[in-house]
Short mmCIF file of C-alpha atoms and ligand atoms in Angstrom, two decimals:
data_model
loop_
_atom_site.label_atom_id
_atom_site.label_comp_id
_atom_site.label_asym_id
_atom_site.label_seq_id
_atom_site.Cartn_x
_atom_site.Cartn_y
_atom_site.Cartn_z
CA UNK A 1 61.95 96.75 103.40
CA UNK A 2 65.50 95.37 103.38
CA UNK A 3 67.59 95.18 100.65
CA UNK A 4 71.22 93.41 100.34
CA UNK A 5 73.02 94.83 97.51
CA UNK A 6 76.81 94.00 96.06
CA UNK A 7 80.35 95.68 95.75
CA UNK A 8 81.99 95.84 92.45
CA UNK A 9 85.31 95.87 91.15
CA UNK A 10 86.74 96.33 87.80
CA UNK A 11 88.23 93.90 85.69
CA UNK A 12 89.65 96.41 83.81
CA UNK A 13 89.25 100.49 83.91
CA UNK A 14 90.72 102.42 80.78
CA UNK A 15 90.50 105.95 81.74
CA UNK A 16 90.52 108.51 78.35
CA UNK A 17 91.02 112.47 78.58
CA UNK A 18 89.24 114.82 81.20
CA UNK A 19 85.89 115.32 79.35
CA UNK A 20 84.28 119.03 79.45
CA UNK A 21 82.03 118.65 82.32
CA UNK A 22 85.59 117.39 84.45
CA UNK A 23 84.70 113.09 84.01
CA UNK A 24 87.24 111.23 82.80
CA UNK A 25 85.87 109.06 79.75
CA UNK A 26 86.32 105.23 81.25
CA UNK A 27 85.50 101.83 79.38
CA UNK A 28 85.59 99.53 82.71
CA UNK A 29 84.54 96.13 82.90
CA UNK A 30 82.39 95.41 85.88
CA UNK A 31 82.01 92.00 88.36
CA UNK A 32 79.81 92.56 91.46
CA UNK A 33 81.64 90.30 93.94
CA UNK A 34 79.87 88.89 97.19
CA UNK A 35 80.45 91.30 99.99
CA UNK A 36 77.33 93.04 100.66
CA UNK A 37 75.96 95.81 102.49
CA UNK A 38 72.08 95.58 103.53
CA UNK A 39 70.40 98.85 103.49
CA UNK A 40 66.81 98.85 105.48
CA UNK A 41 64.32 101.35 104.61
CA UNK A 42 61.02 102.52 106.85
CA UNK A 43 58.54 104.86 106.83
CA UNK A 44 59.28 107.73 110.09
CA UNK A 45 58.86 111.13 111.43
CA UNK A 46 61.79 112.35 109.67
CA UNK A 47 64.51 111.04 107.20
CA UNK A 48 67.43 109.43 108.97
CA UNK A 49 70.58 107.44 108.44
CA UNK A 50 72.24 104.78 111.22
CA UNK A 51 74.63 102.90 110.31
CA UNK A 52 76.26 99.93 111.75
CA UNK A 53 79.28 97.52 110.84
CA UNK A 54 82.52 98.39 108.90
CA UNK A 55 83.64 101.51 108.96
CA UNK A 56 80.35 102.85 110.47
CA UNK A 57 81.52 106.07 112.71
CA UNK A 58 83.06 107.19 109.10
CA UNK A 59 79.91 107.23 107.26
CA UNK A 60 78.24 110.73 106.86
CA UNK A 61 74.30 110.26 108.36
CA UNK A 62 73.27 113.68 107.03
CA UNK A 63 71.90 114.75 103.37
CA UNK A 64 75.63 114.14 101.83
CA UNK A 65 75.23 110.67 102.59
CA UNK A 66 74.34 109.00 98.76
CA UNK A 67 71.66 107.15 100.43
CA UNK A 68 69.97 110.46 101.40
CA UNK A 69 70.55 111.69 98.04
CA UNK A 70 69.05 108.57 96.50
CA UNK A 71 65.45 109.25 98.45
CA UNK A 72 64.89 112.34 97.27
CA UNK A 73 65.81 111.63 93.58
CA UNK A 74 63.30 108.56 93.44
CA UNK A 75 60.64 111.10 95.76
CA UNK A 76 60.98 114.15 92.79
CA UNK A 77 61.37 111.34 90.14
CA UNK A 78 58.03 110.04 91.31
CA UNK A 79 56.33 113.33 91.22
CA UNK A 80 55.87 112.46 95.36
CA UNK A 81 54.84 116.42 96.30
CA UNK A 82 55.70 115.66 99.67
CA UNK A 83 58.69 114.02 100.35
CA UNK A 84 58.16 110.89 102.61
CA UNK A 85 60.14 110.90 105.26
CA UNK A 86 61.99 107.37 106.21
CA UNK A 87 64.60 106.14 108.24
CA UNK A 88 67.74 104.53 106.17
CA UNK A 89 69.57 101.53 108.07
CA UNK A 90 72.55 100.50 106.49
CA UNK A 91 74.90 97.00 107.76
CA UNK A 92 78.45 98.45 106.65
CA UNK A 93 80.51 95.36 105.22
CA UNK A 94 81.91 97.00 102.65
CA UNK A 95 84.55 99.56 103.64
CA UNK A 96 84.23 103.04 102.98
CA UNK A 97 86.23 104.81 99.94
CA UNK A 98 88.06 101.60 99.54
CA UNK A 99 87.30 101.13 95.39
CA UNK A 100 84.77 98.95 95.68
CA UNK A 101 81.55 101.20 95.39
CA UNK A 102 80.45 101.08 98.82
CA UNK A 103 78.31 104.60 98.88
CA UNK A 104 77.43 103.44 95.15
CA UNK A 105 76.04 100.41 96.37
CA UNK A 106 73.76 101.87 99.04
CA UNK A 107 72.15 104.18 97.07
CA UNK A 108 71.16 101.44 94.83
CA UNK A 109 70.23 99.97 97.68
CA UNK A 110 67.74 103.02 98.95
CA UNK A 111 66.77 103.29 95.38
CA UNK A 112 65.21 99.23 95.37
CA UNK A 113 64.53 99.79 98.95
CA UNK A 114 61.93 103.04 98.35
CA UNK A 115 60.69 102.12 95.10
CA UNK A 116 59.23 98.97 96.94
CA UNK A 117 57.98 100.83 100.14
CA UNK A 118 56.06 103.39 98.47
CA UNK A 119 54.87 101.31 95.42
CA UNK A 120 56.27 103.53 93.13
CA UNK A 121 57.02 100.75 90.84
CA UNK A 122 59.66 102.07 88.20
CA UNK A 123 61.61 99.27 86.04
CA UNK A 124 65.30 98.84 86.59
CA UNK A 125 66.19 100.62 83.83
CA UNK A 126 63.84 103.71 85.39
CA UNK A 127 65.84 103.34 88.45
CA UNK A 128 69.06 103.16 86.40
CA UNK A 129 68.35 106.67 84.92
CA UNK A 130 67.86 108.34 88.56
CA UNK A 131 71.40 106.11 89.40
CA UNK A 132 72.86 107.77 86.72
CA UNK A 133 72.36 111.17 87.88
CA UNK A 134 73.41 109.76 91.98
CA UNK A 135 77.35 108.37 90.59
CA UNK A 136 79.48 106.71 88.07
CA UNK A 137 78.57 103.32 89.93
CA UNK A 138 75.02 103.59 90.95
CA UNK A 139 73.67 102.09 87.87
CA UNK A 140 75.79 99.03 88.38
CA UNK A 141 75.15 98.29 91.58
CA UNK A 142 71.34 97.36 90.66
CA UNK A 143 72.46 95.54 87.86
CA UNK A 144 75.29 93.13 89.03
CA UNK A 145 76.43 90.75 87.15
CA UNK A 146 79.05 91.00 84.70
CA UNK A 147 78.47 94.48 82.80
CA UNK A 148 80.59 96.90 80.68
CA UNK A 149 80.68 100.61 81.74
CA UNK A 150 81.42 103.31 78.89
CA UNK A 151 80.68 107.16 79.50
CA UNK A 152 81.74 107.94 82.85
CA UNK A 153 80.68 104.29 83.75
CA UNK A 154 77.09 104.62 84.33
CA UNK A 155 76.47 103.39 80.63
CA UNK A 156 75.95 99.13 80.64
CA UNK A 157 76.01 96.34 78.26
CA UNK A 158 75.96 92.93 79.39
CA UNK A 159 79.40 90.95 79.19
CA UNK A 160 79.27 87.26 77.91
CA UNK A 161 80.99 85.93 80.88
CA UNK A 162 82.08 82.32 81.90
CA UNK A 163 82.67 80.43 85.32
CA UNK A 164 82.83 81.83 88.83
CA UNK A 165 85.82 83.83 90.02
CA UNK A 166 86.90 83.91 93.79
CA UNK A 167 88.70 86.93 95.34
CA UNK A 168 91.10 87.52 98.54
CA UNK A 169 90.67 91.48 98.97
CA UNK A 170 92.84 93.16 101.29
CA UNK A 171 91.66 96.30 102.92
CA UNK A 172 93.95 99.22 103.72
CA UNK A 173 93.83 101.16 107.06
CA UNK A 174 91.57 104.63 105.28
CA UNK A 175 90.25 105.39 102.45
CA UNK A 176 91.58 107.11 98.65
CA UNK A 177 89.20 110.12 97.37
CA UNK A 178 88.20 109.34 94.03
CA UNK A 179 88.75 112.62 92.72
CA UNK A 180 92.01 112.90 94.01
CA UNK A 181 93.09 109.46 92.57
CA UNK A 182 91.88 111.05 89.47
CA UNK A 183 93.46 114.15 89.61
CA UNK A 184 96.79 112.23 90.70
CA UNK A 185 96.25 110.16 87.20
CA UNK A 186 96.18 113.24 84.72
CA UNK A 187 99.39 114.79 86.96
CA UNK A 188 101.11 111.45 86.81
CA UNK A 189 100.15 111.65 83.18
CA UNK A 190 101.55 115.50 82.30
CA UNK A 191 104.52 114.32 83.59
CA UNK A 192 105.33 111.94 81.51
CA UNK A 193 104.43 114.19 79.03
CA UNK A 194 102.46 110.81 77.41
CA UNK A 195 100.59 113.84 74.71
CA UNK A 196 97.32 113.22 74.12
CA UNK A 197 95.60 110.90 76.23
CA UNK A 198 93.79 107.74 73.66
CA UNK A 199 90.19 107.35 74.08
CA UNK A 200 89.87 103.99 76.48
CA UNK A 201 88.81 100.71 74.45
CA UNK A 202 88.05 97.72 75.67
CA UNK A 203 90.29 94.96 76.41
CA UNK A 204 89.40 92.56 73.46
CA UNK A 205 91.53 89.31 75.32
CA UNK A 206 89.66 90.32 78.70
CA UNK A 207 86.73 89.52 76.94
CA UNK A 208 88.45 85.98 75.85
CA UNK A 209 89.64 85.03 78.62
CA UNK A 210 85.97 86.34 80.50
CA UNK A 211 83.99 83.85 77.78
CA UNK A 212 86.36 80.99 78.88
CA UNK A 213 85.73 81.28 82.00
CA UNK A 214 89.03 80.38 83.00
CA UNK A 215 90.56 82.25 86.07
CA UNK A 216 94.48 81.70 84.52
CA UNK A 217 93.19 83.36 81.58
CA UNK A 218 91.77 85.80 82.67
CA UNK A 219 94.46 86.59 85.39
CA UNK A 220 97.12 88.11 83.21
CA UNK A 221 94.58 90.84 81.42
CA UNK A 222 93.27 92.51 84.65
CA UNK A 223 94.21 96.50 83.88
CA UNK A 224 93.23 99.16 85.85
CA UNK A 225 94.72 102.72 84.78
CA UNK A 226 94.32 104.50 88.49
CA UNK A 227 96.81 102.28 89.71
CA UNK A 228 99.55 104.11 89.62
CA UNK A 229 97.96 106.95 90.91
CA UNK A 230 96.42 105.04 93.65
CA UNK A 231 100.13 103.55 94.29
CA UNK A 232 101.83 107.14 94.04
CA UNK A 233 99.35 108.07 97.16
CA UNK A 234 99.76 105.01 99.01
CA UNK A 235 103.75 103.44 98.33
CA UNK A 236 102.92 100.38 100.51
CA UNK A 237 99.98 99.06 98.18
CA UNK A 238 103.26 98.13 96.51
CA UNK A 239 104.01 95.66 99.05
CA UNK A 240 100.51 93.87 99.32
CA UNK A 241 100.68 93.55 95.34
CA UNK A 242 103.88 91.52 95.34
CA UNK A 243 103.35 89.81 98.45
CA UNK A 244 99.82 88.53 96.47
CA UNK A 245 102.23 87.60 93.45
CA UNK A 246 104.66 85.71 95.48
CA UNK A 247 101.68 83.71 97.29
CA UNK A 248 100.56 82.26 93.66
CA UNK A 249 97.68 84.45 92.93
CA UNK A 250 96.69 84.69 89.15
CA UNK A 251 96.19 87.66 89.25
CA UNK A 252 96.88 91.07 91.21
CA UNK A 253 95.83 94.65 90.85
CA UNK A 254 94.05 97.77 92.90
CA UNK A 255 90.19 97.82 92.79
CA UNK A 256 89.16 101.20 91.05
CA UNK A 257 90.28 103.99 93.13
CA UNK A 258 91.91 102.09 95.63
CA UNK A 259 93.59 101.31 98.02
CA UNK A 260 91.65 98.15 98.35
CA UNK A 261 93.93 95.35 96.47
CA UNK A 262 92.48 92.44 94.93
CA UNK A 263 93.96 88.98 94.39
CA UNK A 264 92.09 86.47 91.99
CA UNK A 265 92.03 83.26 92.89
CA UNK A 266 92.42 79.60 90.80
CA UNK A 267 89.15 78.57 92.93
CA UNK A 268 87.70 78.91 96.36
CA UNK A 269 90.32 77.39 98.36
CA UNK A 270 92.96 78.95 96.61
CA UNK A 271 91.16 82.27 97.80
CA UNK A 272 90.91 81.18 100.97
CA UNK A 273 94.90 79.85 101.35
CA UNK A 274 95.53 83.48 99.97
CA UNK A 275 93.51 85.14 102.72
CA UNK A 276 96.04 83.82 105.45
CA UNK A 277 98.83 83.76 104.10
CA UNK A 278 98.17 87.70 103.48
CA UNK A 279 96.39 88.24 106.86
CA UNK A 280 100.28 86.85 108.07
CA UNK A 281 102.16 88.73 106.04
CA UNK A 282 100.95 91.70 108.28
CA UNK A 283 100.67 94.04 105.38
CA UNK A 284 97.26 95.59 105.52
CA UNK A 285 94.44 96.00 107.63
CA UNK A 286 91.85 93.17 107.00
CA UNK A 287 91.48 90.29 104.28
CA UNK A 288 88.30 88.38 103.16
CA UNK A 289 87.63 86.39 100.49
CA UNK A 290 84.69 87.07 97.77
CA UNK A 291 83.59 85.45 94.66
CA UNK A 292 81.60 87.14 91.67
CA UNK A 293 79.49 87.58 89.13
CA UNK A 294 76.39 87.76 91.69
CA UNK A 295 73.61 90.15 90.94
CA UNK A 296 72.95 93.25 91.32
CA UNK A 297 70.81 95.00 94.82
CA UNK A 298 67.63 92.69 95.52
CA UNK A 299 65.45 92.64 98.25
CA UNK A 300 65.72 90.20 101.46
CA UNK A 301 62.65 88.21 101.78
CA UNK A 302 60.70 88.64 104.73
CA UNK A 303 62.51 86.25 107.32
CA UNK A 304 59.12 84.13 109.03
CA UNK A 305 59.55 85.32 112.84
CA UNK A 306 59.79 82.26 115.27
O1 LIG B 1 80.41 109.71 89.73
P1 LIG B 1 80.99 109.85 91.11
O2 LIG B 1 80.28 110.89 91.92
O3 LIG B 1 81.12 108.56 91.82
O4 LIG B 1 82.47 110.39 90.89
C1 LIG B 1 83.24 110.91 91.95
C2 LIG B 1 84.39 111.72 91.37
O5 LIG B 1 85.32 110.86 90.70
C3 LIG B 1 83.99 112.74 90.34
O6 LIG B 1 83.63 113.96 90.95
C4 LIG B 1 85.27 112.88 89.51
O7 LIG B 1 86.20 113.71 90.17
C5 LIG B 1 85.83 111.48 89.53
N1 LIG B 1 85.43 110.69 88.34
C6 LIG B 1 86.00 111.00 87.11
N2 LIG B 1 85.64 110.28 86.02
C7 LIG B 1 84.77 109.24 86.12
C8 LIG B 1 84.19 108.91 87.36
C9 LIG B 1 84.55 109.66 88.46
O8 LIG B 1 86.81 111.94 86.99
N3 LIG B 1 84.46 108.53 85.03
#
């Protein structure tokens, strides 16, 4: 059972205060972009992970690995008294703690990939519930789309959005910790001595410019509070930001947690003229181009053998 599932990144991510169980409160907006990992699921002696593609001798293949985490949760959710041992395959395209969900994404992945194997049959919004409990991003990577996050970002509404939007991302040699980009946030924050952090809210001309599906529009309201942080930990982000600026793009900013930096696009070939010119400028590791909404982790039809 093979399933192909999306990365995200956030049109916008208000982080509020540190909430009592250590989350930050976030309204984010969503878009699952087309760069996909494909997780592969089947039944063996014992569970195992291999992973290939991007990144892959990084990847953790024991029981820390989300994917791992994500078998087991659907197993106990499914009252399975035994838990079924499979082995997890996962095609790395997405890079690893890069902001873009990666981890998130395969779980989601597992989740589709097991609830099809073994027949278990929950709805999405079943499987959304055991996301939940897996990460912040789990839940959104089965849904895809175009989606608003609130809570720590595992709770979605649909977003009225317009048009297609293409991306150049540009990929940074390592990763950011979440948590750390987080922690760097509230630091950044004290220091400023900013008093009490506002509850996020959601970007009321995001959602404008996301119902007129216009790329210019929507350009200018791209927000993403961890930025700073992200750029406090890694100066020369700083550099692949203006360099994106000064190449025409309508748009620049980190993806979540970084250090992944996204450009938007005025269409595909702008995305595409973007790509090089960045991949020449010589200022990060690896550029491709991706354009969202698509949807959320789905499963690969059977491919008829020749
Ligand atoms: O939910 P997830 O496991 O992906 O989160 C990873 C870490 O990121 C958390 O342990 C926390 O430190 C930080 N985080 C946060 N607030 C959020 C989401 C994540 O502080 N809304």
């Amino acid at each position: 059972m093979t399933v192909r599932v999306p990365a995200k990144v956030n049109l916008q991510l208000a982080v509020g205060p540190v909430r009592p169980d250590g989350y930050h409160g976030v309204v984010t907006v969503y878009q699952a972009v087309s760069l996909y990992d494909e997780v592969t699921v089947r039944p063996a002696e014992r569970t195992r992970i291999v992973v290939s593609g991007e990144d892959a001798a990084s990847v953790p293949t024991g029981p820390t690995n989300l994917a791992s985490k994500a078998v087991t949760a659907l197993a106990r959710a499914t009252g399975q008294r035994a838990r079924p041992a499979v082995q997890i395959e996962i095609r790395k395209r997405i890079p690893m703690a890069a902001g873009l969900a990666g981890g998130s994404a395969d779980a989601a992945a597992t989740l589709v990939a097991c609830n099809e194997l073994w027949r278990t049959g929950l709805t999405q919004q079943e499987l959304c519930q055991i996301a939940a409990r897996l990460g912040s991003d789990v839940p959104f990577a089965l849904v895809g789309g175009t989606a608003v996050g609130r809570g720590r970002g595992e709770l979605l509404t649909a977003a009225l959005a317009a048009g297609s939007y293409h991306w150049a991302l540009a990929f940074a040699s390592g990763g950011l910790s979440t948590p750390e980009v987080y922690a760097t946030c509230d630091r950044l924050r004290a220091a400023r001595s900013v008093g009490e952090v506002p509850e996020p809210q959601l970007s009321g001309p995001l959602m404008a410019a996301l119902r007129s599906g216009s790329p210019t529009a929507v350009g200018p309201e791209l927000v993403n509070d961890l930025q700073p942080a992200a750029i406090s930990l890694r100066p020369e982000l700083r550099r692949a930001l203006t360099a994106g600026r000064a190449h025409g793009a309508v748009g620049v900013m980190v993806s979540g947690s970084g250090p992944t930096c996204l450009f938007l696009a005025g269409d595909a070939a702008h995305a595409r003229d973007l790509a090089v010119s960045l991949t020449g400028a010589g200022i990060c590791r690896a550029v491709t181009v991706a354009s969202g909404p698509v949807p959320g982790a789905a499963v690969v039809p059977v491919r008829e053998s020749v």
